[in-house]
Amino acid sequence: MSSHIKESSLQDGKLQVLKLKGNFVGGDETDELQNTIKKLSEAGNLKLVIDLGEVSYLNSSALGVLISAHANYTKREGKVKLCQLNKNLENLFVITKLSLIFDTYPSEMEAVASFSD
């Protein structure tokens, strides 16, 4: 696994956290993200937190991967939650109306805690 994604699991493996790092602009890093999410999904994961705290840029390809993950998890009665969006990413999610689709949280801890509601 490259340095763009760090994977960890919580709650006895039921909840996965992906910490993304760098720019996601449709290259290998975006493919890696898609493959990682696909692998989790095929393994039956229903709770996914994606930490964008160290991501400076997402292009339309990377957004497409996040939207497709959201659709896949929703279809399987799971949930994808995002955390630590910087101002630029927050603006991007508001402009694209994705802020209406994704639950976003200021910290990973709050995103993880939201699954126990």
N, CA, C and O atoms as CSV, one atom per row, in Angstrom:
chain,resi,resn,atom,element,x,y,z
A,1,MET,N,N,0.846,-1.182,0.000
A,1,MET,CA,C,0.000,0.000,0.000
A,1,MET,C,C,0.891,1.245,0.000
A,1,MET,O,O,1.870,1.315,0.744
A,2,SER,N,N,0.555,2.204,-0.820
A,2,SER,CA,C,1.377,3.411,-0.909
A,2,SER,C,C,1.121,4.322,0.283
A,2,SER,O,O,0.383,3.976,1.206
A,3,SER,N,N,1.739,5.476,0.245
A,3,SER,CA,C,1.629,6.389,1.385
A,3,SER,C,C,0.391,7.280,1.304
A,3,SER,O,O,0.239,8.179,2.130
A,4,HIS,N,N,-0.499,7.057,0.332
A,4,HIS,CA,C,-1.684,7.904,0.185
A,4,HIS,C,C,-2.836,7.502,1.092
A,4,HIS,O,O,-3.694,8.325,1.409
A,5,ILE,N,N,-2.862,6.231,1.515
A,5,ILE,CA,C,-3.989,5.746,2.318
A,5,ILE,C,C,-3.465,4.925,3.485
A,5,ILE,O,O,-2.653,4.016,3.310
A,6,LYS,N,N,-3.938,5.256,4.668
A,6,LYS,CA,C,-3.616,4.457,5.853
A,6,LYS,C,C,-4.932,3.892,6.367
A,6,LYS,O,O,-5.892,4.624,6.610
A,7,GLU,N,N,-4.955,2.583,6.525
A,7,GLU,CA,C,-6.177,1.888,6.907
A,7,GLU,C,C,-6.096,1.451,8.361
A,7,GLU,O,O,-5.058,0.960,8.805
A,8,SER,N,N,-7.179,1.625,9.104
A,8,SER,CA,C,-7.224,1.068,10.451
A,8,SER,C,C,-8.649,0.626,10.743
A,8,SER,O,O,-9.606,1.136,10.160
A,9,SER,N,N,-8.774,-0.330,11.655
A,9,SER,CA,C,-10.122,-0.788,11.961
A,9,SER,C,C,-10.391,-0.655,13.453
A,9,SER,O,O,-9.496,-0.820,14.282
A,10,LEU,N,N,-11.647,-0.354,13.778
A,10,LEU,CA,C,-12.090,-0.147,15.146
A,10,LEU,C,C,-13.326,-0.995,15.397
A,10,LEU,O,O,-13.849,-1.632,14.482
A,11,GLN,N,N,-13.782,-1.000,16.621
A,11,GLN,CA,C,-14.995,-1.728,17.000
A,11,GLN,C,C,-14.948,-3.182,16.508
A,11,GLN,O,O,-15.846,-3.644,15.805
A,12,ASP,N,N,-13.889,-3.882,16.890
A,12,ASP,CA,C,-13.708,-5.282,16.494
A,12,ASP,C,C,-13.765,-5.480,14.985
A,12,ASP,O,O,-14.306,-6.474,14.501
A,13,GLY,N,N,-13.208,-4.536,14.252
A,13,GLY,CA,C,-13.140,-4.660,12.801
A,13,GLY,C,C,-14.409,-4.273,12.074
A,13,GLY,O,O,-14.451,-4.321,10.845
A,14,LYS,N,N,-15.455,-3.888,12.809
A,14,LYS,CA,C,-16.718,-3.530,12.147
A,14,LYS,C,C,-16.649,-2.136,11.516
A,14,LYS,O,O,-17.368,-1.843,10.561
A,15,LEU,N,N,-15.787,-1.290,12.054
A,15,LEU,CA,C,-15.675,0.067,11.542
A,15,LEU,C,C,-14.269,0.270,10.972
A,15,LEU,O,O,-13.273,0.006,11.646
A,16,GLN,N,N,-14.201,0.736,9.741
A,16,GLN,CA,C,-12.911,0.982,9.093
A,16,GLN,C,C,-12.692,2.486,8.988
A,16,GLN,O,O,-13.625,3.247,8.733
A,17,VAL,N,N,-11.452,2.897,9.187
A,17,VAL,CA,C,-11.072,4.296,9.009
A,17,VAL,C,C,-9.990,4.349,7.943
A,17,VAL,O,O,-8.979,3.654,8.033
A,18,LEU,N,N,-10.211,5.179,6.935
A,18,LEU,CA,C,-9.194,5.404,5.916
A,18,LEU,C,C,-8.688,6.831,6.084
A,18,LEU,O,O,-9.467,7.780,5.994
A,19,LYS,N,N,-7.395,6.988,6.328
A,19,LYS,CA,C,-6.797,8.319,6.416
A,19,LYS,C,C,-6.109,8.577,5.084
A,19,LYS,O,O,-5.148,7.899,4.721
A,20,LEU,N,N,-6.614,9.564,4.368
A,20,LEU,CA,C,-6.058,9.886,3.061
A,20,LEU,C,C,-5.037,11.004,3.204
A,20,LEU,O,O,-5.124,11.828,4.115
A,21,LYS,N,N,-4.067,11.023,2.292
A,21,LYS,CA,C,-3.002,12.012,2.375
A,21,LYS,C,C,-2.581,12.432,0.973
A,21,LYS,O,O,-2.366,11.585,0.107
A,22,GLY,N,N,-2.461,13.744,0.748
A,22,GLY,CA,C,-1.959,14.245,-0.529
A,22,GLY,C,C,-3.085,14.720,-1.439
A,22,GLY,O,O,-4.175,15.064,-0.982
A,23,ASN,N,N,-2.792,14.731,-2.737
A,23,ASN,CA,C,-3.765,15.139,-3.742
A,23,ASN,C,C,-4.346,13.914,-4.415
A,23,ASN,O,O,-3.616,12.980,-4.749
A,24,PHE,N,N,-5.656,13.910,-4.617
A,24,PHE,CA,C,-6.322,12.812,-5.317
A,24,PHE,C,C,-6.842,13.362,-6.634
A,24,PHE,O,O,-7.895,13.997,-6.691
A,25,VAL,N,N,-6.082,13.104,-7.692
A,25,VAL,CA,C,-6.349,13.752,-8.974
A,25,VAL,C,C,-6.548,12.756,-10.118
A,25,VAL,O,O,-6.257,13.061,-11.274
A,26,GLY,N,N,-7.047,11.560,-9.783
A,26,GLY,CA,C,-7.380,10.613,-10.844
A,26,GLY,C,C,-6.245,9.706,-11.264
A,26,GLY,O,O,-6.380,8.977,-12.247
A,27,GLY,N,N,-5.122,9.727,-10.546
A,27,GLY,CA,C,-3.995,8.849,-10.874
A,27,GLY,C,C,-4.017,7.595,-10.029
A,27,GLY,O,O,-5.078,7.114,-9.630
A,28,ASP,N,N,-2.822,7.069,-9.760
A,28,ASP,CA,C,-2.688,5.846,-8.965
A,28,ASP,C,C,-3.326,5.960,-7.590
A,28,ASP,O,O,-3.903,5.002,-7.076
A,29,GLU,N,N,-3.213,7.160,-6.993
A,29,GLU,CA,C,-3.757,7.347,-5.640
A,29,GLU,C,C,-5.277,7.190,-5.634
A,29,GLU,O,O,-5.839,6.657,-4.677
A,30,THR,N,N,-5.940,7.645,-6.685
A,30,THR,CA,C,-7.396,7.525,-6.775
A,30,THR,C,C,-7.790,6.072,-7.045
A,30,THR,O,O,-8.774,5.579,-6.494
A,31,ASP,N,N,-7.025,5.395,-7.888
A,31,ASP,CA,C,-7.260,3.962,-8.134
A,31,ASP,C,C,-7.088,3.173,-6.841
A,31,ASP,O,O,-7.864,2.263,-6.546
A,32,GLU,N,N,-6.058,3.536,-6.075
A,32,GLU,CA,C,-5.802,2.853,-4.803
A,32,GLU,C,C,-6.977,3.047,-3.847
A,32,GLU,O,O,-7.389,2.113,-3.160
A,33,LEU,N,N,-7.513,4.270,-3.810
A,33,LEU,CA,C,-8.670,4.556,-2.959
A,33,LEU,C,C,-9.858,3.707,-3.387
A,33,LEU,O,O,-10.530,3.100,-2.553
A,34,GLN,N,N,-10.112,3.669,-4.683
A,34,GLN,CA,C,-11.233,2.890,-5.211
A,34,GLN,C,C,-11.066,1.403,-4.879
A,34,GLN,O,O,-12.018,0.745,-4.458
A,35,ASN,N,N,-9.861,0.885,-5.069
A,35,ASN,CA,C,-9.604,-0.532,-4.795
A,35,ASN,C,C,-9.727,-0.854,-3.310
A,35,ASN,O,O,-10.242,-1.910,-2.942
A,36,THR,N,N,-9.254,0.058,-2.453
A,36,THR,CA,C,-9.339,-0.148,-1.006
A,36,THR,C,C,-10.801,-0.194,-0.564
A,36,THR,O,O,-11.196,-1.063,0.214
A,37,ILE,N,N,-11.603,0.751,-1.069
A,37,ILE,CA,C,-13.027,0.792,-0.703
A,37,ILE,C,C,-13.740,-0.451,-1.239
A,37,ILE,O,O,-14.588,-1.026,-0.557
A,38,LYS,N,N,-13.397,-0.859,-2.450
A,38,LYS,CA,C,-14.007,-2.054,-3.049
A,38,LYS,C,C,-13.695,-3.291,-2.207
A,38,LYS,O,O,-14.567,-4.125,-1.962
A,39,LYS,N,N,-12.439,-3.396,-1.769
A,39,LYS,CA,C,-12.012,-4.532,-0.945
A,39,LYS,C,C,-12.797,-4.556,0.374
A,39,LYS,O,O,-13.258,-5.615,0.801
A,40,LEU,N,N,-12.946,-3.406,1.011
A,40,LEU,CA,C,-13.698,-3.322,2.269
A,40,LEU,C,C,-15.158,-3.710,2.045
A,40,LEU,O,O,-15.752,-4.455,2.825
A,41,SER,N,N,-15.707,-3.191,0.973
A,41,SER,CA,C,-17.103,-3.447,0.641
A,41,SER,C,C,-17.341,-4.939,0.390
A,41,SER,O,O,-18.314,-5.511,0.881
A,42,GLU,N,N,-16.453,-5.555,-0.371
A,42,GLU,CA,C,-16.590,-6.985,-0.667
A,42,GLU,C,C,-16.420,-7.831,0.594
A,42,GLU,O,O,-16.939,-8.944,0.677
A,43,ALA,N,N,-15.695,-7.301,1.567
A,43,ALA,CA,C,-15.502,-8.017,2.830
A,43,ALA,C,C,-16.695,-7.817,3.769
A,43,ALA,O,O,-16.726,-8.367,4.870
A,44,GLY,N,N,-17.679,-7.021,3.321
A,44,GLY,CA,C,-18.896,-6.839,4.099
A,44,GLY,C,C,-18.890,-5.654,5.055
A,44,GLY,O,O,-19.799,-5.517,5.873
A,45,ASN,N,N,-17.869,-4.789,4.961
A,45,ASN,CA,C,-17.818,-3.616,5.834
A,45,ASN,C,C,-19.022,-2.710,5.586
A,45,ASN,O,O,-19.377,-2.440,4.439
A,46,LEU,N,N,-19.655,-2.238,6.682
A,46,LEU,CA,C,-20.818,-1.348,6.567
A,46,LEU,C,C,-20.593,0.011,7.215
A,46,LEU,O,O,-21.437,0.899,7.096
A,47,LYS,N,N,-19.464,0.184,7.899
A,47,LYS,CA,C,-19.183,1.459,8.577
A,47,LYS,C,C,-17.807,1.934,8.142
A,47,LYS,O,O,-16.792,1.314,8.457
A,48,LEU,N,N,-17.790,3.051,7.410
A,48,LEU,CA,C,-16.533,3.566,6.878
A,48,LEU,C,C,-16.401,5.049,7.186
A,48,LEU,O,O,-17.291,5.841,6.880
A,49,VAL,N,N,-15.275,5.416,7.798
A,49,VAL,CA,C,-14.938,6.823,8.017
A,49,VAL,C,C,-13.757,7.135,7.103
A,49,VAL,O,O,-12.749,6.428,7.108
A,50,ILE,N,N,-13.896,8.201,6.321
A,50,ILE,CA,C,-12.794,8.632,5.466
A,50,ILE,C,C,-12.298,9.968,6.008
A,50,ILE,O,O,-13.012,10.970,5.989
A,51,ASP,N,N,-11.058,9.958,6.492
A,51,ASP,CA,C,-10.434,11.129,7.098
A,51,ASP,C,C,-9.690,11.905,6.014
A,51,ASP,O,O,-8.708,11.421,5.451
A,52,LEU,N,N,-10.171,13.115,5.730
A,52,LEU,CA,C,-9.580,13.934,4.669
A,52,LEU,C,C,-8.670,15.029,5.237
A,52,LEU,O,O,-8.355,15.999,4.547
A,53,GLY,N,N,-8.252,14.868,6.493
A,53,GLY,CA,C,-7.456,15.889,7.174
A,53,GLY,C,C,-6.147,16.244,6.491
A,53,GLY,O,O,-5.674,17.373,6.615
A,54,GLU,N,N,-5.554,15.299,5.772
A,54,GLU,CA,C,-4.271,15.575,5.118
A,54,GLU,C,C,-4.397,15.589,3.593
A,54,GLU,O,O,-3.420,15.382,2.874
A,55,VAL,N,N,-5.620,15.838,3.116
A,55,VAL,CA,C,-5.852,15.918,1.672
A,55,VAL,C,C,-5.964,17.385,1.294
A,55,VAL,O,O,-6.757,18.126,1.875
A,56,SER,N,N,-5.168,17.800,0.319
A,56,SER,CA,C,-5.257,19.196,-0.083
A,56,SER,C,C,-6.151,19.383,-1.305
A,56,SER,O,O,-6.681,20.473,-1.524
A,57,TYR,N,N,-6.324,18.320,-2.108
A,57,TYR,CA,C,-7.103,18.498,-3.335
A,57,TYR,C,C,-7.766,17.197,-3.759
A,57,TYR,O,O,-7.158,16.127,-3.711
A,58,LEU,N,N,-9.026,17.306,-4.175
A,58,LEU,CA,C,-9.763,16.185,-4.771
A,58,LEU,C,C,-10.280,16.662,-6.120
A,58,LEU,O,O,-10.900,17.723,-6.194
A,59,ASN,N,N,-10.043,15.911,-7.183
A,59,ASN,CA,C,-10.645,16.305,-8.461
A,59,ASN,C,C,-11.928,15.496,-8.681
A,59,ASN,O,O,-12.345,14.738,-7.805
A,60,SER,N,N,-12.543,15.658,-9.840
A,60,SER,CA,C,-13.835,15.019,-10.099
A,60,SER,C,C,-13.736,13.494,-10.065
A,60,SER,O,O,-14.692,12.826,-9.673
A,61,SER,N,N,-12.602,12.937,-10.467
A,61,SER,CA,C,-12.439,11.475,-10.414
A,61,SER,C,C,-12.489,10.984,-8.975
A,61,SER,O,O,-13.156,9.995,-8.672
A,62,ALA,N,N,-11.776,11.684,-8.086
A,62,ALA,CA,C,-11.758,11.298,-6.677
A,62,ALA,C,C,-13.143,11.484,-6.055
A,62,ALA,O,O,-13.581,10.652,-5.261
A,63,LEU,N,N,-13.831,12.567,-6.410
A,63,LEU,CA,C,-15.195,12.773,-5.911
A,63,LEU,C,C,-16.097,11.642,-6.387
A,63,LEU,O,O,-16.955,11.166,-5.643
A,64,GLY,N,N,-15.897,11.217,-7.627
A,64,GLY,CA,C,-16.674,10.105,-8.182
A,64,GLY,C,C,-16.483,8.828,-7.375
A,64,GLY,O,O,-17.435,8.080,-7.155
A,65,VAL,N,N,-15.250,8.578,-6.932
A,65,VAL,CA,C,-14.963,7.397,-6.109
A,65,VAL,C,C,-15.727,7.502,-4.785
A,65,VAL,O,O,-16.307,6.520,-4.323
A,66,LEU,N,N,-15.727,8.700,-4.171
A,66,LEU,CA,C,-16.442,8.889,-2.904
A,66,LEU,C,C,-17.948,8.726,-3.092
A,66,LEU,O,O,-18.617,8.117,-2.257
A,67,ILE,N,N,-18.483,9.268,-4.186
A,67,ILE,CA,C,-19.924,9.164,-4.457
A,67,ILE,C,C,-20.308,7.706,-4.693
A,67,ILE,O,O,-21.332,7.237,-4.196
A,68,SER,N,N,-19.487,7.001,-5.447
A,68,SER,CA,C,-19.774,5.591,-5.722
A,68,SER,C,C,-19.679,4.753,-4.437
A,68,SER,O,O,-20.457,3.817,-4.249
A,69,ALA,N,N,-18.731,5.088,-3.557
A,69,ALA,CA,C,-18.638,4.402,-2.262
A,69,ALA,C,C,-19.897,4.664,-1.448
A,69,ALA,O,O,-20.453,3.749,-0.841
A,70,HIS,N,N,-20.341,5.907,-1.438
A,70,HIS,CA,C,-21.557,6.270,-0.700
A,70,HIS,C,C,-22.747,5.469,-1.220
A,70,HIS,O,O,-23.527,4.934,-0.433
A,71,ALA,N,N,-22.887,5.387,-2.539
A,71,ALA,CA,C,-24.002,4.651,-3.155
A,71,ALA,C,C,-23.923,3.163,-2.795
A,71,ALA,O,O,-24.934,2.551,-2.451
A,72,ASN,N,N,-22.733,2.593,-2.874
A,72,ASN,CA,C,-22.530,1.176,-2.576
A,72,ASN,C,C,-22.886,0.880,-1.117
A,72,ASN,O,O,-23.600,-0.081,-0.832
A,73,TYR,N,N,-22.393,1.700,-0.206
A,73,TYR,CA,C,-22.659,1.470,1.225
A,73,TYR,C,C,-24.138,1.674,1.541
A,73,TYR,O,O,-24.717,0.905,2.308
A,74,THR,N,N,-24.751,2.695,0.961
A,74,THR,CA,C,-26.167,2.966,1.211
A,74,THR,C,C,-27.026,1.798,0.729
A,74,THR,O,O,-27.966,1.384,1.407
A,75,LYS,N,N,-26.692,1.276,-0.449
A,75,LYS,CA,C,-27.427,0.148,-1.026
A,75,LYS,C,C,-27.360,-1.068,-0.103
A,75,LYS,O,O,-28.303,-1.856,-0.031
A,76,ARG,N,N,-26.241,-1.211,0.598
A,76,ARG,CA,C,-26.061,-2.347,1.509
A,76,ARG,C,C,-26.422,-1.978,2.951
A,76,ARG,O,O,-26.064,-2.694,3.886
A,77,GLU,N,N,-27.122,-0.873,3.123
A,77,GLU,CA,C,-27.543,-0.366,4.437
A,77,GLU,C,C,-26.361,-0.036,5.343
A,77,GLU,O,O,-26.430,-0.185,6.563
A,78,GLY,N,N,-25.282,0.413,4.722
A,78,GLY,CA,C,-24.108,0.872,5.460
A,78,GLY,C,C,-24.013,2.386,5.390
A,78,GLY,O,O,-24.941,3.055,4.937
A,79,LYS,N,N,-22.891,2.920,5.840
A,79,LYS,CA,C,-22.738,4.369,5.886
A,79,LYS,C,C,-21.270,4.744,5.693
A,79,LYS,O,O,-20.370,4.125,6.260
A,80,VAL,N,N,-21.054,5.787,4.869
A,80,VAL,CA,C,-19.727,6.381,4.709
A,80,VAL,C,C,-19.796,7.772,5.315
A,80,VAL,O,O,-20.683,8.556,4.979
A,81,LYS,N,N,-18.862,8.081,6.210
A,81,LYS,CA,C,-18.821,9.410,6.829
A,81,LYS,C,C,-17.444,10.011,6.591
A,81,LYS,O,O,-16.435,9.306,6.571
A,82,LEU,N,N,-17.422,11.318,6.413
A,82,LEU,CA,C,-16.164,12.023,6.148
A,82,LEU,C,C,-15.806,12.891,7.334
A,82,LEU,O,O,-16.683,13.365,8.057
A,83,CYS,N,N,-14.512,13.100,7.533
A,83,CYS,CA,C,-14.111,14.003,8.617
A,83,CYS,C,C,-12.883,14.818,8.233
A,83,CYS,O,O,-12.137,14.482,7.314
A,84,GLN,N,N,-12.710,15.902,8.981
A,84,GLN,CA,C,-11.565,16.804,8.885
A,84,GLN,C,C,-11.386,17.433,7.505
A,84,GLN,O,O,-10.263,17.519,7.006
A,85,LEU,N,N,-12.478,17.874,6.886
A,85,LEU,CA,C,-12.360,18.572,5.614
A,85,LEU,C,C,-11.773,19.957,5.865
A,85,LEU,O,O,-12.221,20.668,6.764
A,86,ASN,N,N,-10.772,20.344,5.074
A,86,ASN,CA,C,-10.249,21.701,5.199
A,86,ASN,C,C,-11.225,22.674,4.525
A,86,ASN,O,O,-12.209,22.247,3.921
A,87,LYS,N,N,-10.956,23.960,4.629
A,87,LYS,CA,C,-11.876,24.978,4.082
A,87,LYS,C,C,-12.128,24.767,2.594
A,87,LYS,O,O,-13.270,24.855,2.144
A,88,ASN,N,N,-11.074,24.489,1.821
A,88,ASN,CA,C,-11.238,24.301,0.372
A,88,ASN,C,C,-12.135,23.112,0.066
A,88,ASN,O,O,-13.007,23.190,-0.800
A,89,LEU,N,N,-11.921,22.009,0.779
A,89,LEU,CA,C,-12.754,20.826,0.553
A,89,LEU,C,C,-14.188,21.078,1.007
A,89,LEU,O,O,-15.136,20.652,0.346
A,90,GLU,N,N,-14.347,21.774,2.141
A,90,GLU,CA,C,-15.692,22.120,2.600
A,90,GLU,C,C,-16.434,22.912,1.528
A,90,GLU,O,O,-17.590,22.625,1.218
A,91,ASN,N,N,-15.752,23.915,0.963
A,91,ASN,CA,C,-16.358,24.735,-0.095
A,91,ASN,C,C,-16.718,23.885,-1.310
A,91,ASN,O,O,-17.790,24.046,-1.893
A,92,LEU,N,N,-15.818,22.984,-1.686
A,92,LEU,CA,C,-16.067,22.092,-2.819
A,92,LEU,C,C,-17.316,21.252,-2.576
A,92,LEU,O,O,-18.137,21.086,-3.478
A,93,PHE,N,N,-17.464,20.725,-1.367
A,93,PHE,CA,C,-18.626,19.891,-1.045
A,93,PHE,C,C,-19.911,20.709,-1.017
A,93,PHE,O,O,-20.975,20.197,-1.368
A,94,VAL,N,N,-19.828,21.975,-0.604
A,94,VAL,CA,C,-21.015,22.844,-0.601
A,94,VAL,C,C,-21.401,23.203,-2.038
A,94,VAL,O,O,-22.570,23.107,-2.413
A,95,ILE,N,N,-20.417,23.616,-2.837
A,95,ILE,CA,C,-20.680,24.022,-4.231
A,95,ILE,C,C,-21.272,22.878,-5.042
A,95,ILE,O,O,-22.187,23.086,-5.838
A,96,THR,N,N,-20.752,21.670,-4.843
A,96,THR,CA,C,-21.225,20.505,-5.604
A,96,THR,C,C,-22.462,19.864,-4.977
A,96,THR,O,O,-22.986,18.875,-5.490
A,97,LYS,N,N,-22.923,20.435,-3.865
A,97,LYS,CA,C,-24.085,19.925,-3.120
A,97,LYS,C,C,-23.829,18.557,-2.484
A,97,LYS,O,O,-24.763,17.914,-2.004
A,98,LEU,N,N,-22.584,18.114,-2.478
A,98,LEU,CA,C,-22.255,16.835,-1.851
A,98,LEU,C,C,-22.367,16.928,-0.329
A,98,LEU,O,O,-22.449,15.910,0.359
A,99,SER,N,N,-22.371,18.149,0.184
A,99,SER,CA,C,-22.541,18.331,1.634
A,99,SER,C,C,-23.936,17.879,2.072
A,99,SER,O,O,-24.168,17.619,3.253
A,100,LEU,N,N,-24.866,17.789,1.109
A,100,LEU,CA,C,-26.220,17.313,1.418
A,100,LEU,C,C,-26.273,15.785,1.456
A,100,LEU,O,O,-27.194,15.204,2.029
A,101,ILE,N,N,-25.288,15.147,0.846
A,101,ILE,CA,C,-25.263,13.689,0.741
A,101,ILE,C,C,-24.421,13.060,1.841
A,101,ILE,O,O,-24.823,12.076,2.462
A,102,PHE,N,N,-23.244,13.643,2.075
A,102,PHE,CA,C,-22.298,13.070,3.043
A,102,PHE,C,C,-22.466,13.687,4.421
A,102,PHE,O,O,-22.675,14.892,4.556
A,103,ASP,N,N,-22.370,12.834,5.453
A,103,ASP,CA,C,-22.254,13.331,6.823
A,103,ASP,C,C,-20.789,13.685,7.025
A,103,ASP,O,O,-19.909,12.855,6.793
A,104,THR,N,N,-20.523,14.920,7.459
A,104,THR,CA,C,-19.137,15.326,7.702
A,104,THR,C,C,-18.971,15.743,9.156
A,104,THR,O,O,-19.890,16.277,9.778
A,105,TYR,N,N,-17.796,15.492,9.675
A,105,TYR,CA,C,-17.497,15.758,11.087
A,105,TYR,C,C,-16.153,16.465,11.201
A,105,TYR,O,O,-15.258,16.262,10.381
A,106,PRO,N,N,-16.025,17.310,12.244
A,106,PRO,CA,C,-14.768,18.041,12.426
A,106,PRO,C,C,-13.585,17.132,12.785
A,106,PRO,O,O,-12.441,17.451,12.462
A,107,SER,N,N,-13.853,16.006,13.450
A,107,SER,CA,C,-12.743,15.134,13.855
A,107,SER,C,C,-13.096,13.673,13.595
A,107,SER,O,O,-14.263,13.307,13.454
A,108,GLU,N,N,-12.060,12.858,13.537
A,108,GLU,CA,C,-12.258,11.412,13.356
A,108,GLU,C,C,-13.028,10.846,14.547
A,108,GLU,O,O,-13.906,10.000,14.381
A,109,MET,N,N,-12.696,11.318,15.744
A,109,MET,CA,C,-13.349,10.822,16.942
A,109,MET,C,C,-14.869,11.056,16.866
A,109,MET,O,O,-15.651,10.169,17.209
A,110,GLU,N,N,-15.282,12.246,16.418
A,110,GLU,CA,C,-16.719,12.537,16.319
A,110,GLU,C,C,-17.391,11.699,15.228
A,110,GLU,O,O,-18.530,11.265,15.395
A,111,ALA,N,N,-16.701,11.473,14.127
A,111,ALA,CA,C,-17.252,10.644,13.049
A,111,ALA,C,C,-17.446,9.214,13.537
A,111,ALA,O,O,-18.481,8.601,13.278
A,112,VAL,N,N,-16.452,8.686,14.244
A,112,VAL,CA,C,-16.530,7.321,14.782
A,112,VAL,C,C,-17.669,7.238,15.812
A,112,VAL,O,O,-18.460,6.294,15.799
A,113,ALA,N,N,-17.740,8.239,16.700
A,113,ALA,CA,C,-18.777,8.244,17.742
A,113,ALA,C,C,-20.172,8.322,17.140
A,113,ALA,O,O,-21.122,7.805,17.728
A,114,SER,N,N,-20.317,8.957,15.981
A,114,SER,CA,C,-21.633,9.110,15.366
A,114,SER,C,C,-22.243,7.771,14.960
A,114,SER,O,O,-23.458,7.678,14.783
A,115,PHE,N,N,-21.422,6.737,14.811
A,115,PHE,CA,C,-21.942,5.422,14.458
A,115,PHE,C,C,-22.656,4.753,15.620
A,115,PHE,O,O,-23.410,3.803,15.411
A,116,SER,N,N,-22.438,5.223,16.827
A,116,SER,CA,C,-23.096,4.593,17.976
A,116,SER,C,C,-24.438,5.226,18.292
A,116,SER,O,O,-25.114,4.815,19.235
A,117,ASP,N,N,-24.831,6.235,17.500
A,117,ASP,CA,C,-26.133,6.888,17.725
A,117,ASP,C,C,-27.292,5.934,17.481
A,117,ASP,O,O,-28.451,6.321,17.625
